[in-house]
Structures are given as structure tokens and as C-alpha cells.
């Protein structure tokens, strides 16, 4: 009986197998041949191109690093053998080399190990004063009642003297926000002994001031930089560095510590050297970027307008030599239509958007806003100068400009942009001079006035 059931099962399986029809090849032969002859070679070429791109990227990154320098390794001039090799590598791929240089100049200062160390050492020199002021502010803030009142014994002579020093520092600032002025007002009220009744906001303003002192702690890149310095100096045979390293360790923990005058001098000299190398690297990168720009213009290579816009933002760079080099590069781009257009756009950016001035690890919102405003002012100054020069050049040689650079376009982005700034105190004198030169050149041109109504 059992054997019969097994035979039936085997017969069923045979029937099922025999009943299944063959499906044949999954793809037609012609499509299979097409895949092998076209798509596989294309995939291979794509892999080769990706590999080549990675090689080019590696060479450009290496060249940029050589020119910009890094901690313990740097060049002093592009004429050095290493500098010449780096420049040659970048000029071989001018478009990408130009963009890589711009990206390097756009990075934050603290992203460079040398500048991070410079910032850390300078903060360490101020740590003694900052930590004392922070303790005074914390003491007063914690002693204040919710309505802002404070017991007279809290405001002893030593505390009031410390508050007066903070007030002097704040009043010496060239530019302050409305919120900062309110905090200074609360400090003045406390330094005078809090003789008048509080208004109820004093405690909140002191807590706000205390939060700004927390920004003066060692955080982020500065903390890492000081940790490395502390470790290096602790192992140094120099007794002065050993002593400073011990204090760095206390500073990193947020404890009280103060460098001696000798230790401060040593730290400031080292910070100056780190910053010098950092700024030298920026200048060299800007010069290489201009070389790459000259090469791509010579070869007639295309440069997308977002990249032109990005390059113009560097006109607000904090390094004066970088700004000058970038301005020279912008002049090389003067025949590109978007150069004139974007210069006109930047001329209209007379103020920053305060919403963009966000609080960062290192900066309060007010400090960030001041940095943004200073960058905008520097860029505006360069833009006005370039617009004046560009307008005069157009009047002398309009044939060398793009067909889209019609007199109407030049009038809109050059003349009208300058005229809109005539009442701006920051650049009014420079604008008036540029407009006078433009009018004179326009009046004296052989074909008669082109931009101004006679």
C-alpha cells in the first residue's frame, strides 16, 4: 500500500515536469547582442571616466594643499619648485582648478589648523580677564531677584569696578546692536549702585550677557587646537611652554587661570606666526585662482554664471591682498555678460539680511551680524570701483564686449547702480568720482554720448 502511494507521487511529479513548457531565452538574441556590443563598452568607459576624474581631483586637491599650506608644511612663494608644480597642475585643468581655489577661499578661518591655533592662543591670552568678568556677571545675575532688584552688599566696590571695566570695553566698540545697548544700560545701572527701582528686565539682560561669556569658552575647533598645543607644549623642554601648558589644561576645563606677561608675549608671537602663514596661504591661493582664470579665458572655456557670482562674493574677503587679487580676476571677466550684471546686483545689496546672522558656536548673533555687515561694506567698496572702471572701458571699446551688453544693459547695471549709491555715506565720494569720469568719457567719445543724455 505504501509503495503504491509513493509510485503515485512520483508519477504526478513526472507528469508535472513533463507538462511544463520551456520558456526559451529571457531576451531576444538581437537585444542580447546589443547589450554586449554597446552597453557593456559604455559601462566600461564610464568606469574609466570616473577613475580619471578621481585622479584629476586628487591632483588638484594635492596642488591646492601645497599652495595653501598646512600645519608644519608651507611654501613662501609660487616661484618655488613645489609652487610651480602645483600651478602647472591647476592650470592643466583651469575650470576645476579655478573653482577649487574659490572653495578654499570661502572656507571659515577656523577650518585651517594654523588659524584655529592662532585664535585659541589669542583667546588664552584674554582668558584671565574674561574668566574674572564672567564670574562677576554670574555672581550678580544669580543674586538678582526675578524683578531685577539686588541687595546692596552684592554690589561692593570690587564688583562695581569690574562692571565699570566691562562697560568701558562695550562703549569702546565701534558698532553695537540695540540689544547690546540695552545690556550696557543695565550694567551702568548696576555699576552706579542700582539706586533707582528696577524695571523688571535687568535679570534677563544680565543672563543674556552671561550667555555671551559662555561663547568665550573653548569650544569646537579652538578647543581641539588648544588641546593639541597643550599636549605639545607639555612635552617641550622649554619651562615657559610647560607653565603655559598647565594653564591651558585649566582653561579647557573652564577653570580660572591667567598667563603671565612673558607667557602672553610668547603666545602672541606664536599666534601672529600662525596667522601670517594662514593669510599667506590665502593670498597664494587667490593668485593661483587668477592664473587658472586667465588660462580658461585664453582657452575660451565656459564658466557658468553661478561660479561668476560666487567669485564676486570674494570681493568682501577679510584679507586685503585677496580682495585686490580677486578684483584683478573680475577685471579679466569683464567681457562676460554676467560679470556686469552681478556687479550691478551686488551694488544694490547695501544692507545685509539680519535673519541670516544666526548664532554660531563661536559668535553671538550680534557679533555675526557685525561680521556680515563688514564683509558687505568691503564688497560694496570694491564693486563701486569696478563698476566705474568697467563703464569707462565699455565706452572706449564696446566692440570687445558681449552682444548682450547693449548700451541699455550698461546703463541699467553700471550707471543706474552707481546713481543709486550717490547718497550712501560709505561710498558717496567714490561714486561721485566714478560718475564724473563716466560722463566725461561718454561726452568725449568719437561717436557722441552713449550712456548719458546730452
mmCIF file of C-alpha atoms in Angstrom, residues 12 17 27 62 94 121 131 146 183 185 188 229 245 251 256 274 327 337 345 379 396 402 425:
data_model
loop_
_atom_site.group_PDB
_atom_site.id
_atom_site.type_symbol
_atom_site.label_atom_id
_atom_site.label_comp_id
_atom_site.label_asym_id
_atom_site.label_seq_id
_atom_site.Cartn_x
_atom_site.Cartn_y
_atom_site.Cartn_z
ATOM 1 C CA UNK A 12 2.424 13.041 -10.518
ATOM 2 C CA UNK A 17 7.583 18.140 -15.078
ATOM 3 C CA UNK A 27 15.775 38.168 -24.068
ATOM 4 C CA UNK A 62 47.184 67.945 -3.618
ATOM 5 C CA UNK A 94 41.717 75.565 -15.374
ATOM 6 C CA UNK A 121 46.220 81.246 21.671
ATOM 7 C CA UNK A 131 37.078 84.449 33.366
ATOM 8 C CA UNK A 146 13.185 87.976 39.368
ATOM 9 C CA UNK A 183 22.506 95.243 28.272
ATOM 10 C CA UNK A 185 22.291 100.212 30.192
ATOM 11 C CA UNK A 188 25.500 101.100 34.066
ATOM 12 C CA UNK A 229 49.063 72.866 21.757
ATOM 13 C CA UNK A 245 50.521 74.236 29.036
ATOM 14 C CA UNK A 251 41.256 76.806 30.618
ATOM 15 C CA UNK A 256 40.357 80.135 36.460
ATOM 16 C CA UNK A 274 50.242 81.033 12.607
ATOM 17 C CA UNK A 327 39.323 92.345 -8.232
ATOM 18 C CA UNK A 337 27.750 89.326 -19.651
ATOM 19 C CA UNK A 345 23.252 93.247 -8.304
ATOM 20 C CA UNK A 379 32.485 94.179 -1.154
ATOM 21 C CA UNK A 396 36.331 103.077 -25.034
ATOM 22 C CA UNK A 402 29.208 90.591 -25.450
ATOM 23 C CA UNK A 425 27.835 107.886 3.016
#
